[in-house]
Amino acid sequence: MSAISAPNTASTPSAGLEGVSPSFSQAPSWQVPAWLLGLVLGAALQLQQSALWLGTVYGWLLAAACAVGCFAWWAAGRGGSRWRAMAPPAARALALGAGVVAMFALCGLRAVGYVDQALAPALEGQDVRITAMVAAMPQTNEAGTRLRLDVEAAHLGGAPVRLPPRIDVAWYGGPFRDASGALDLQRQPPAIMAGDRWSLTVRLKAPHGLRNPHGFDYELWAWEQGVQATGYVRAGPKDEPAVRLASTWRHPVERARQSVRDAILERLARDVNGDDPAKARAAGVIAALVTGDQRAIDRADWDVFRATGVAHLMSISGLHITLFAWLAALVVRSLWRRSARLCLAVPAPTAAVVAGVALAAAYAVFSGWGVPAQRTVIMLATIALLQLGGRRWPWPHVWLLACAAVVVADPWALAQAGFWLSFVAVGVLFATNTVANSAYESSAGRHFYALFREQWVVTLALTPLSLLLFGQVSLVGFAANLLAIPWVTLVVTPLALGGVLWAPLWSLAELSLQPLAALLQWLAQWPWAVVFVPAAPLWAGVSAVAGGTLLAARLPWRLRLLALPLLWPALWWQPARPAPGQFELLAADIGQGNAVLVRTASHTLLYDAGPRFSRESDAGHRVLVPLLRALGEKVDTLVLSHRDADHTGGAAAVLAQQPQAQAIGSIEAEHALQALRPIAPCVAGQRWDWDGVAFEVLHPQAGDTAQATKPNTVSCVLRITAAGPRAPIALLAGDIEAAQEQALLARGAALKADVLLVPHHGSKTSSSSAFLDAVQPRTALVQAGYRNRFGHPAADVLQRYRARGIDVVESAQCGAATWSSAQPGQVACERDAAARYWQHRVPPRAE
């Protein structure tokens, strides 16, 4: 369960807030639920906008909605008999419509105000001198330090300029290539604390993420974080030195979090005997549980946690916040009852509720005030206010009120998976709970039964939702959570939090984590521990969620079996494939690198595997593996054009996830990838046929590898031809340069193609005029990172394509690009398919 702990008082922390149960007797006026539902629907509708309207339009809509809402309220209360006799459905529709329009307008106004603070395009790539405050604890890795800064002043060439109020920058250490490709030795970043004020030179750009089918929306994440520019610190020998101006206490919570995190890592690092990676990684988990720093957890551990369905336990989630509220309420209530004077002033249950919510909010703030923690605090506060106000509402109204409160605070939470996991889980537990009212007097066996049943209900209800949101479900998740939830929440987390007061408790927390980690490792290694299914369309996902809810309901099994037809479409969905004789290209958006998925009627080829971003991140883990799983693909052949890291960086992850895949490429025998899977050389003349589609390697020739002076010269060039007399052709050219292009022409290679993967990402060294005249493509695909440091694609190269009337599609502007031999004149761009107003739009290049 990855969300707010549900209101089952028999087994969950929220039960400590006494009186909060699904059994309420006094219902609110019909107008309140209508308004609440309207607020949620209005926010959901506004999030579908591809572009924002003018602020004045939203203002007029808000005024109109308020007028209609006030009229509905007056008519239902103080209006004449004619108005009070208005048909209830019509009155509810009026209030509902007013709520929808009001929230739609409010969201739009907030978005317009936020966009007005965005980074001006003219300032992208400029060296700007800023005075800024470190607003969050820095994140350090092998490449340098990442900083979140609140900008106080900015100057360009001595003149003041306006920057967004909050930016994220990286301060690299050691060798680093700037935007021109020149090697620059950066000064090592010093020790930096939250609250420090610095004078820095930064080079910025708008937040720009990778856009792929079923992929992570980085730009939405940055929007919710309030980050409107990213970049890096200019700290080379020729740059003006960075200066720490002051060490302040402007961000005391972040400063305290940083001190605690560093103390945990330092202490537990001393406890590691020899090279024990498991113990070393445990320190990151303890730091995450206390301070919410999820980046401290090793990627391998995240893989285990996801495979066993317990990832929500290993960071600050709604469950931890609710547990803290429950424990705080119990302690305060017990202590409060010891004082008659205090009880006369404020009843103990009231004091317990207020203290529980307040201390939970304090814990959420200390843990970084992440979005899940915010949702939990808002929900707890909403339910507590209902209780303190003497309101006894039916559970659907309580659930809707909490949902609306979260949406009003953060409308964009509706686009996050965690929101739906939270509220679906809570709603299902509200609807199916019948033991809460007698839980306080129940036996230990009944408590265990309640825990068992709650976890079972959540598993049934959330499995279809997890399939819809993530395309995977852990088959061992029920057993893993049944053991991990009480262990982590009642043993590991209290010890970890207690270490803030007495440091040796961190060592005990680390020891208590070891048996659980061993168990999870064992479960994750089970065959079919986790099942992946192709991403189903929305209608199938909604049907499956309804089926899961029906299965979890307290109904006779004969009725529950009706859920099976609802589950079937999502469980057995298979994406459409090209017809026999046809093929499809999907040029993934992987930044600066190449990765092209080629699909025929029953086979799949992956051409290159994208770049490596850092020690912990590469295109394989971040893009290609999730993409292949979402499409339900089993790769038959992985072609690695050559050894450069921007083409092989994600290969290890792809090979691990695709054990059946064969590999060919220009990869030397001593390369590390050869230990993972034998990689046969690609040589001109190799041919094979899949479903009537012909594949042929055009370059390199036998013997070229031994004479190669650099990897680009032996890039595998692959020609793909559909069936038929006038069959469309694709040419994937890797990183060949002008000399290899000329060699292909000299050999009389069949180069003419409908679509061309632009050689070397559009570098000046490739795409010679003679080569383009021979290929004569209608479409050219450029895979290059947004504002990459190499300047790809070069302006003069683009001009050569345009002069020949070739349509150039850049991944930075298009996102993932899909081309089909069945419609060779069209390219589908992921950024156009599901455009939203918070997504970055790269302006077209000047002709």
PDB file of C-alpha atoms in Angstrom, residues 533-764:
ATOM      1  CA  VAL A 533       2.024  -6.634 -19.031  1.00  0.00           C
ATOM      2  CA  PRO A 534       1.745  -4.267 -22.008  1.00  0.00           C
ATOM      3  CA  ALA A 535       0.199  -0.899 -21.254  1.00  0.00           C
ATOM      4  CA  ALA A 536      -3.534  -1.124 -21.909  1.00  0.00           C
ATOM      5  CA  PRO A 537      -5.645   1.810 -23.138  1.00  0.00           C
ATOM      6  CA  LEU A 538      -7.488   3.919 -20.600  1.00  0.00           C
ATOM      7  CA  TRP A 539     -10.860   2.243 -21.086  1.00  0.00           C
ATOM      8  CA  ALA A 540      -9.364  -1.186 -20.364  1.00  0.00           C
ATOM      9  CA  GLY A 541      -7.536   0.159 -17.312  1.00  0.00           C
ATOM     10  CA  VAL A 542     -10.668   1.767 -15.883  1.00  0.00           C
ATOM     11  CA  SER A 543     -12.554  -1.480 -16.471  1.00  0.00           C
ATOM     12  CA  ALA A 544      -9.844  -3.409 -14.618  1.00  0.00           C
ATOM     13  CA  VAL A 545      -9.924  -0.999 -11.660  1.00  0.00           C
ATOM     14  CA  ALA A 546     -13.683  -1.459 -11.443  1.00  0.00           C
ATOM     15  CA  GLY A 547     -13.134  -5.213 -11.527  1.00  0.00           C
ATOM     16  CA  GLY A 548     -10.569  -5.035  -8.736  1.00  0.00           C
ATOM     17  CA  THR A 549     -12.940  -2.968  -6.604  1.00  0.00           C
ATOM     18  CA  LEU A 550     -15.713  -5.478  -7.205  1.00  0.00           C
ATOM     19  CA  LEU A 551     -13.423  -8.323  -6.147  1.00  0.00           C
ATOM     20  CA  ALA A 552     -12.551  -6.486  -2.926  1.00  0.00           C
ATOM     21  CA  ALA A 553     -16.164  -5.689  -2.065  1.00  0.00           C
ATOM     22  CA  ARG A 554     -18.045  -7.573   0.648  1.00  0.00           C
ATOM     23  CA  LEU A 555     -20.339  -9.366  -1.763  1.00  0.00           C
ATOM     24  CA  PRO A 556     -21.166 -13.008  -2.446  1.00  0.00           C
ATOM     25  CA  TRP A 557     -18.532 -14.701  -4.561  1.00  0.00           C
ATOM     26  CA  ARG A 558     -21.040 -15.288  -7.334  1.00  0.00           C
ATOM     27  CA  LEU A 559     -21.297 -11.532  -7.748  1.00  0.00           C
ATOM     28  CA  ARG A 560     -17.557 -11.031  -7.384  1.00  0.00           C
ATOM     29  CA  LEU A 561     -16.924 -13.395 -10.282  1.00  0.00           C
ATOM     30  CA  LEU A 562     -18.515 -10.764 -12.516  1.00  0.00           C
ATOM     31  CA  ALA A 563     -15.212  -8.882 -12.098  1.00  0.00           C
ATOM     32  CA  LEU A 564     -13.381 -11.372 -14.329  1.00  0.00           C
ATOM     33  CA  PRO A 565     -14.763  -9.991 -17.636  1.00  0.00           C
ATOM     34  CA  LEU A 566     -13.821  -6.512 -16.436  1.00  0.00           C
ATOM     35  CA  LEU A 567     -10.235  -7.589 -15.722  1.00  0.00           C
ATOM     36  CA  TRP A 568      -9.730  -9.529 -18.953  1.00  0.00           C
ATOM     37  CA  PRO A 569      -8.999  -6.657 -21.425  1.00  0.00           C
ATOM     38  CA  ALA A 570      -6.193  -5.156 -19.297  1.00  0.00           C
ATOM     39  CA  LEU A 571      -4.604  -8.490 -18.415  1.00  0.00           C
ATOM     40  CA  TRP A 572      -4.462  -9.806 -21.978  1.00  0.00           C
ATOM     41  CA  TRP A 573      -4.040  -6.609 -23.963  1.00  0.00           C
ATOM     42  CA  GLN A 574      -1.604  -6.749 -26.877  1.00  0.00           C
ATOM     43  CA  PRO A 575      -0.588  -3.592 -28.797  1.00  0.00           C
ATOM     44  CA  ALA A 576      -1.155  -3.596 -32.548  1.00  0.00           C
ATOM     45  CA  ARG A 577       1.819  -4.654 -34.670  1.00  0.00           C
ATOM     46  CA  PRO A 578       2.718  -3.889 -38.296  1.00  0.00           C
ATOM     47  CA  ALA A 579       1.176  -6.075 -40.980  1.00  0.00           C
ATOM     48  CA  PRO A 580       3.353  -8.782 -42.614  1.00  0.00           C
ATOM     49  CA  GLY A 581       5.774  -7.152 -45.026  1.00  0.00           C
ATOM     50  CA  GLN A 582       5.644  -3.808 -43.178  1.00  0.00           C
ATOM     51  CA  PHE A 583       7.768  -2.382 -40.361  1.00  0.00           C
ATOM     52  CA  GLU A 584       7.729   0.472 -37.901  1.00  0.00           C
ATOM     53  CA  LEU A 585      10.482   2.664 -36.452  1.00  0.00           C
ATOM     54  CA  LEU A 586      10.264   4.282 -33.029  1.00  0.00           C
ATOM     55  CA  ALA A 587      13.151   6.698 -32.463  1.00  0.00           C
ATOM     56  CA  ALA A 588      13.120   6.976 -28.671  1.00  0.00           C
ATOM     57  CA  ASP A 589      13.777  10.301 -26.976  1.00  0.00           C
ATOM     58  CA  ILE A 590      16.939   9.423 -25.038  1.00  0.00           C
ATOM     59  CA  GLY A 591      18.801  12.733 -25.142  1.00  0.00           C
ATOM     60  CA  GLN A 592      22.223  12.800 -26.777  1.00  0.00           C
ATOM     61  CA  GLY A 593      22.524   9.347 -28.323  1.00  0.00           C
ATOM     62  CA  ASN A 594      20.838   6.797 -30.570  1.00  0.00           C
ATOM     63  CA  ALA A 595      18.158   4.214 -29.816  1.00  0.00           C
ATOM     64  CA  VAL A 596      15.719   3.119 -32.523  1.00  0.00           C
ATOM     65  CA  LEU A 597      13.155   0.348 -32.048  1.00  0.00           C
ATOM     66  CA  VAL A 598      12.292  -1.564 -35.252  1.00  0.00           C
ATOM     67  CA  ARG A 599       9.121  -3.720 -35.170  1.00  0.00           C
ATOM     68  CA  THR A 600       7.828  -6.138 -37.783  1.00  0.00           C
ATOM     69  CA  ALA A 601       4.770  -8.403 -37.605  1.00  0.00           C
ATOM     70  CA  SER A 602       6.414 -10.788 -35.102  1.00  0.00           C
ATOM     71  CA  HIS A 603      10.003  -9.608 -34.535  1.00  0.00           C
ATOM     72  CA  THR A 604      11.763  -6.705 -32.819  1.00  0.00           C
ATOM     73  CA  LEU A 605      15.196  -5.150 -33.323  1.00  0.00           C
ATOM     74  CA  LEU A 606      16.767  -2.428 -31.219  1.00  0.00           C
ATOM     75  CA  TYR A 607      19.381  -0.303 -32.949  1.00  0.00           C
ATOM     76  CA  ASP A 608      21.677   1.147 -30.259  1.00  0.00           C
ATOM     77  CA  ALA A 609      20.824   1.573 -26.592  1.00  0.00           C
ATOM     78  CA  GLY A 610      21.286   5.260 -25.825  1.00  0.00           C
ATOM     79  CA  PRO A 611      23.684   7.092 -23.490  1.00  0.00           C
ATOM     80  CA  ARG A 612      24.830   6.661 -19.924  1.00  0.00           C
ATOM     81  CA  PHE A 613      23.809   9.663 -17.843  1.00  0.00           C
ATOM     82  CA  SER A 614      25.704   8.888 -14.630  1.00  0.00           C
ATOM     83  CA  ARG A 615      26.906   5.973 -12.519  1.00  0.00           C
ATOM     84  CA  GLU A 616      23.347   5.408 -11.328  1.00  0.00           C
ATOM     85  CA  SER A 617      21.415   6.236 -14.477  1.00  0.00           C
ATOM     86  CA  ASP A 618      21.375   5.353 -18.163  1.00  0.00           C
ATOM     87  CA  ALA A 619      18.956   5.320 -21.081  1.00  0.00           C
ATOM     88  CA  GLY A 620      18.373   1.605 -20.635  1.00  0.00           C
ATOM     89  CA  HIS A 621      16.963   1.847 -17.113  1.00  0.00           C
ATOM     90  CA  ARG A 622      15.234   5.196 -17.556  1.00  0.00           C
ATOM     91  CA  VAL A 623      13.749   4.877 -21.047  1.00  0.00           C
ATOM     92  CA  LEU A 624      14.275   1.674 -23.014  1.00  0.00           C
ATOM     93  CA  VAL A 625      13.429  -1.013 -20.456  1.00  0.00           C
ATOM     94  CA  PRO A 626      10.166   0.721 -19.386  1.00  0.00           C
ATOM     95  CA  LEU A 627       9.328   1.357 -23.052  1.00  0.00           C
ATOM     96  CA  LEU A 628       9.904  -2.265 -24.065  1.00  0.00           C
ATOM     97  CA  ARG A 629       7.781  -3.475 -21.158  1.00  0.00           C
ATOM     98  CA  ALA A 630       4.961  -1.046 -21.915  1.00  0.00           C
ATOM     99  CA  LEU A 631       4.876  -2.195 -25.540  1.00  0.00           C
ATOM    100  CA  GLY A 632       5.198  -5.855 -24.585  1.00  0.00           C
ATOM    101  CA  GLU A 633       8.292  -6.264 -26.756  1.00  0.00           C
ATOM    102  CA  LYS A 634      10.768  -9.135 -26.755  1.00  0.00           C
ATOM    103  CA  VAL A 635      13.898  -8.020 -28.570  1.00  0.00           C
ATOM    104  CA  ASP A 636      15.248 -10.568 -31.032  1.00  0.00           C
ATOM    105  CA  THR A 637      18.395  -8.651 -31.974  1.00  0.00           C
ATOM    106  CA  LEU A 638      20.261  -5.752 -30.376  1.00  0.00           C
ATOM    107  CA  VAL A 639      22.493  -3.913 -32.842  1.00  0.00           C
ATOM    108  CA  LEU A 640      25.196  -1.770 -31.208  1.00  0.00           C
ATOM    109  CA  SER A 641      26.536   0.405 -33.995  1.00  0.00           C
ATOM    110  CA  HIS A 642      29.850   1.076 -32.198  1.00  0.00           C
ATOM    111  CA  ARG A 643      31.312   1.322 -28.726  1.00  0.00           C
ATOM    112  CA  ASP A 644      30.739   5.028 -27.903  1.00  0.00           C
ATOM    113  CA  ALA A 645      28.899   5.517 -24.602  1.00  0.00           C
ATOM    114  CA  ASP A 646      26.040   7.477 -26.202  1.00  0.00           C
ATOM    115  CA  HIS A 647      25.180   4.312 -28.169  1.00  0.00           C
ATOM    116  CA  THR A 648      25.967   1.559 -25.645  1.00  0.00           C
ATOM    117  CA  GLY A 649      25.231   3.274 -22.316  1.00  0.00           C
ATOM    118  CA  GLY A 650      21.900   1.490 -21.824  1.00  0.00           C
ATOM    119  CA  ALA A 651      22.932  -1.848 -23.360  1.00  0.00           C
ATOM    120  CA  ALA A 652      23.622  -3.635 -20.071  1.00  0.00           C
ATOM    121  CA  ALA A 653      20.134  -2.838 -18.760  1.00  0.00           C
ATOM    122  CA  VAL A 654      18.483  -3.909 -22.013  1.00  0.00           C
ATOM    123  CA  LEU A 655      20.428  -7.189 -22.157  1.00  0.00           C
ATOM    124  CA  ALA A 656      19.548  -7.936 -18.521  1.00  0.00           C
ATOM    125  CA  GLN A 657      15.854  -7.402 -19.223  1.00  0.00           C
ATOM    126  CA  GLN A 658      15.919  -9.223 -22.578  1.00  0.00           C
ATOM    127  CA  PRO A 659      17.799 -12.497 -21.939  1.00  0.00           C
ATOM    128  CA  GLN A 660      16.716 -13.988 -25.267  1.00  0.00           C
ATOM    129  CA  ALA A 661      18.161 -11.148 -27.374  1.00  0.00           C
ATOM    130  CA  GLN A 662      21.121 -11.783 -29.659  1.00  0.00           C
ATOM    131  CA  ALA A 663      23.622  -8.963 -30.105  1.00  0.00           C
ATOM    132  CA  ILE A 664      25.728  -7.794 -33.033  1.00  0.00           C
ATOM    133  CA  GLY A 665      27.828  -4.674 -33.427  1.00  0.00           C
ATOM    134  CA  SER A 666      31.228  -3.076 -33.830  1.00  0.00           C
ATOM    135  CA  ILE A 667      32.271  -3.899 -30.285  1.00  0.00           C
ATOM    136  CA  GLU A 668      35.837  -5.061 -29.565  1.00  0.00           C
ATOM    137  CA  ALA A 669      36.389  -8.405 -27.879  1.00  0.00           C
ATOM    138  CA  GLU A 670      37.716  -6.905 -24.647  1.00  0.00           C
ATOM    139  CA  HIS A 671      34.727  -4.588 -24.131  1.00  0.00           C
ATOM    140  CA  ALA A 672      32.867  -5.082 -20.818  1.00  0.00           C
ATOM    141  CA  LEU A 673      29.596  -5.816 -22.642  1.00  0.00           C
ATOM    142  CA  GLN A 674      31.098  -8.954 -24.137  1.00  0.00           C
ATOM    143  CA  ALA A 675      31.029 -10.486 -20.645  1.00  0.00           C
ATOM    144  CA  LEU A 676      27.261  -9.976 -20.463  1.00  0.00           C
ATOM    145  CA  ARG A 677      26.397 -11.369 -23.893  1.00  0.00           C
ATOM    146  CA  PRO A 678      28.590 -12.451 -26.820  1.00  0.00           C
ATOM    147  CA  ILE A 679      28.398  -9.672 -29.412  1.00  0.00           C
ATOM    148  CA  ALA A 680      29.003 -10.883 -32.963  1.00  0.00           C
ATOM    149  CA  PRO A 681      30.624  -8.402 -35.355  1.00  0.00           C
ATOM    150  CA  CYS A 682      28.426  -6.640 -37.882  1.00  0.00           C
ATOM    151  CA  VAL A 683      29.918  -6.880 -41.370  1.00  0.00           C
ATOM    152  CA  ALA A 684      28.735  -5.587 -44.713  1.00  0.00           C
ATOM    153  CA  GLY A 685      26.803  -8.266 -46.552  1.00  0.00           C
ATOM    154  CA  GLN A 686      24.947  -9.710 -43.566  1.00  0.00           C
ATOM    155  CA  ARG A 687      21.296 -10.212 -44.486  1.00  0.00           C
ATOM    156  CA  TRP A 688      18.175 -11.673 -42.911  1.00  0.00           C
ATOM    157  CA  ASP A 689      14.424 -11.588 -43.452  1.00  0.00           C
ATOM    158  CA  TRP A 690      11.678 -11.130 -40.850  1.00  0.00           C
ATOM    159  CA  ASP A 691       8.019 -11.365 -41.875  1.00  0.00           C
ATOM    160  CA  GLY A 692       8.843 -10.283 -45.418  1.00  0.00           C
ATOM    161  CA  VAL A 693      10.985  -7.328 -44.278  1.00  0.00           C
ATOM    162  CA  ALA A 694      14.616  -7.430 -45.475  1.00  0.00           C
ATOM    163  CA  PHE A 695      17.528  -6.352 -43.253  1.00  0.00           C
ATOM    164  CA  GLU A 696      21.002  -5.731 -44.681  1.00  0.00           C
ATOM    165  CA  VAL A 697      24.242  -4.446 -43.135  1.00  0.00           C
ATOM    166  CA  LEU A 698      26.033  -2.014 -45.486  1.00  0.00           C
ATOM    167  CA  HIS A 699      29.026  -1.029 -43.335  1.00  0.00           C
ATOM    168  CA  PRO A 700      31.704  -1.760 -42.076  1.00  0.00           C
ATOM    169  CA  GLN A 701      33.495  -4.151 -44.361  1.00  0.00           C
ATOM    170  CA  ALA A 702      35.545  -7.064 -43.091  1.00  0.00           C
ATOM    171  CA  GLY A 703      38.903  -5.775 -41.916  1.00  0.00           C
ATOM    172  CA  ASP A 704      37.752  -2.188 -41.284  1.00  0.00           C
ATOM    173  CA  THR A 705      37.698  -2.711 -37.512  1.00  0.00           C
ATOM    174  CA  ALA A 706      41.388  -3.620 -37.361  1.00  0.00           C
ATOM    175  CA  GLN A 707      42.311  -0.446 -39.259  1.00  0.00           C
ATOM    176  CA  ALA A 708      39.887   1.911 -37.490  1.00  0.00           C
ATOM    177  CA  THR A 709      41.381   5.032 -35.937  1.00  0.00           C
ATOM    178  CA  LYS A 710      38.223   5.874 -33.986  1.00  0.00           C
ATOM    179  CA  PRO A 711      34.950   4.078 -33.222  1.00  0.00           C
ATOM    180  CA  ASN A 712      32.747   6.246 -35.458  1.00  0.00           C
ATOM    181  CA  THR A 713      34.420   4.917 -38.609  1.00  0.00           C
ATOM    182  CA  VAL A 714      33.158   1.351 -38.047  1.00  0.00           C
ATOM    183  CA  SER A 715      29.573   2.201 -37.169  1.00  0.00           C
ATOM    184  CA  CYS A 716      27.102  -0.433 -38.330  1.00  0.00           C
ATOM    185  CA  VAL A 717      24.925   0.939 -41.150  1.00  0.00           C
ATOM    186  CA  LEU A 718      21.639  -0.966 -41.429  1.00  0.00           C
ATOM    187  CA  ARG A 719      19.214  -0.871 -44.379  1.00  0.00           C
ATOM    188  CA  ILE A 720      15.626  -2.064 -43.804  1.00  0.00           C
ATOM    189  CA  THR A 721      13.281  -2.694 -46.742  1.00  0.00           C
ATOM    190  CA  ALA A 722       9.569  -3.461 -46.626  1.00  0.00           C
ATOM    191  CA  ALA A 723       7.945  -5.934 -48.987  1.00  0.00           C
ATOM    192  CA  GLY A 724       6.615  -4.895 -52.380  1.00  0.00           C
ATOM    193  CA  PRO A 725       7.872  -3.364 -55.639  1.00  0.00           C
ATOM    194  CA  ARG A 726       7.881   0.250 -54.370  1.00  0.00           C
ATOM    195  CA  ALA A 727       8.642  -0.706 -50.788  1.00  0.00           C
ATOM    196  CA  PRO A 728       9.588   2.029 -48.293  1.00  0.00           C
ATOM    197  CA  ILE A 729      13.171   1.848 -47.012  1.00  0.00           C
ATOM    198  CA  ALA A 730      14.862   3.035 -43.809  1.00  0.00           C
ATOM    199  CA  LEU A 731      18.599   3.690 -43.442  1.00  0.00           C
ATOM    200  CA  LEU A 732      20.142   3.711 -39.951  1.00  0.00           C
ATOM    201  CA  ALA A 733      23.593   5.270 -40.286  1.00  0.00           C
ATOM    202  CA  GLY A 734      25.061   5.352 -36.767  1.00  0.00           C
ATOM    203  CA  ASP A 735      27.966   7.787 -36.406  1.00  0.00           C
ATOM    204  CA  ILE A 736      29.606   7.383 -39.800  1.00  0.00           C
ATOM    205  CA  GLU A 737      31.436  10.450 -41.043  1.00  0.00           C
ATOM    206  CA  ALA A 738      32.092  11.921 -44.471  1.00  0.00           C
ATOM    207  CA  ALA A 739      34.886   9.456 -45.292  1.00  0.00           C
ATOM    208  CA  GLN A 740      32.639   6.447 -44.628  1.00  0.00           C
ATOM    209  CA  GLU A 741      29.805   8.085 -46.576  1.00  0.00           C
ATOM    210  CA  GLN A 742      32.176   8.461 -49.527  1.00  0.00           C
ATOM    211  CA  ALA A 743      33.282   4.836 -49.185  1.00  0.00           C
ATOM    212  CA  LEU A 744      29.668   3.670 -49.359  1.00  0.00           C
ATOM    213  CA  LEU A 745      29.155   5.748 -52.499  1.00  0.00           C
ATOM    214  CA  ALA A 746      32.333   4.381 -54.042  1.00  0.00           C
ATOM    215  CA  ARG A 747      31.178   0.800 -53.453  1.00  0.00           C
ATOM    216  CA  GLY A 748      27.851   1.528 -55.079  1.00  0.00           C
ATOM    217  CA  ALA A 749      25.902   0.602 -51.969  1.00  0.00           C
ATOM    218  CA  ALA A 750      22.113   0.792 -52.214  1.00  0.00           C
ATOM    219  CA  LEU A 751      21.560   3.967 -50.169  1.00  0.00           C
ATOM    220  CA  LYS A 752      18.269   5.385 -51.427  1.00  0.00           C
ATOM    221  CA  ALA A 753      15.772   5.466 -48.558  1.00  0.00           C
ATOM    222  CA  ASP A 754      12.534   7.095 -47.457  1.00  0.00           C
ATOM    223  CA  VAL A 755      13.689   7.785 -43.911  1.00  0.00           C
ATOM    224  CA  LEU A 756      17.256   8.386 -42.713  1.00  0.00           C
ATOM    225  CA  LEU A 757      18.618   8.322 -39.189  1.00  0.00           C
ATOM    226  CA  VAL A 758      20.891  11.351 -39.521  1.00  0.00           C
ATOM    227  CA  PRO A 759      24.552  10.279 -39.230  1.00  0.00           C
ATOM    228  CA  HIS A 760      26.385  11.335 -36.055  1.00  0.00           C
ATOM    229  CA  HIS A 761      23.379  13.276 -34.686  1.00  0.00           C
ATOM    230  CA  GLY A 762      23.839  16.003 -37.309  1.00  0.00           C
ATOM    231  CA  SER A 763      27.534  16.663 -36.703  1.00  0.00           C
ATOM    232  CA  LYS A 764      29.519  18.820 -39.123  1.00  0.00           C
TER     233      LYS A 764
END
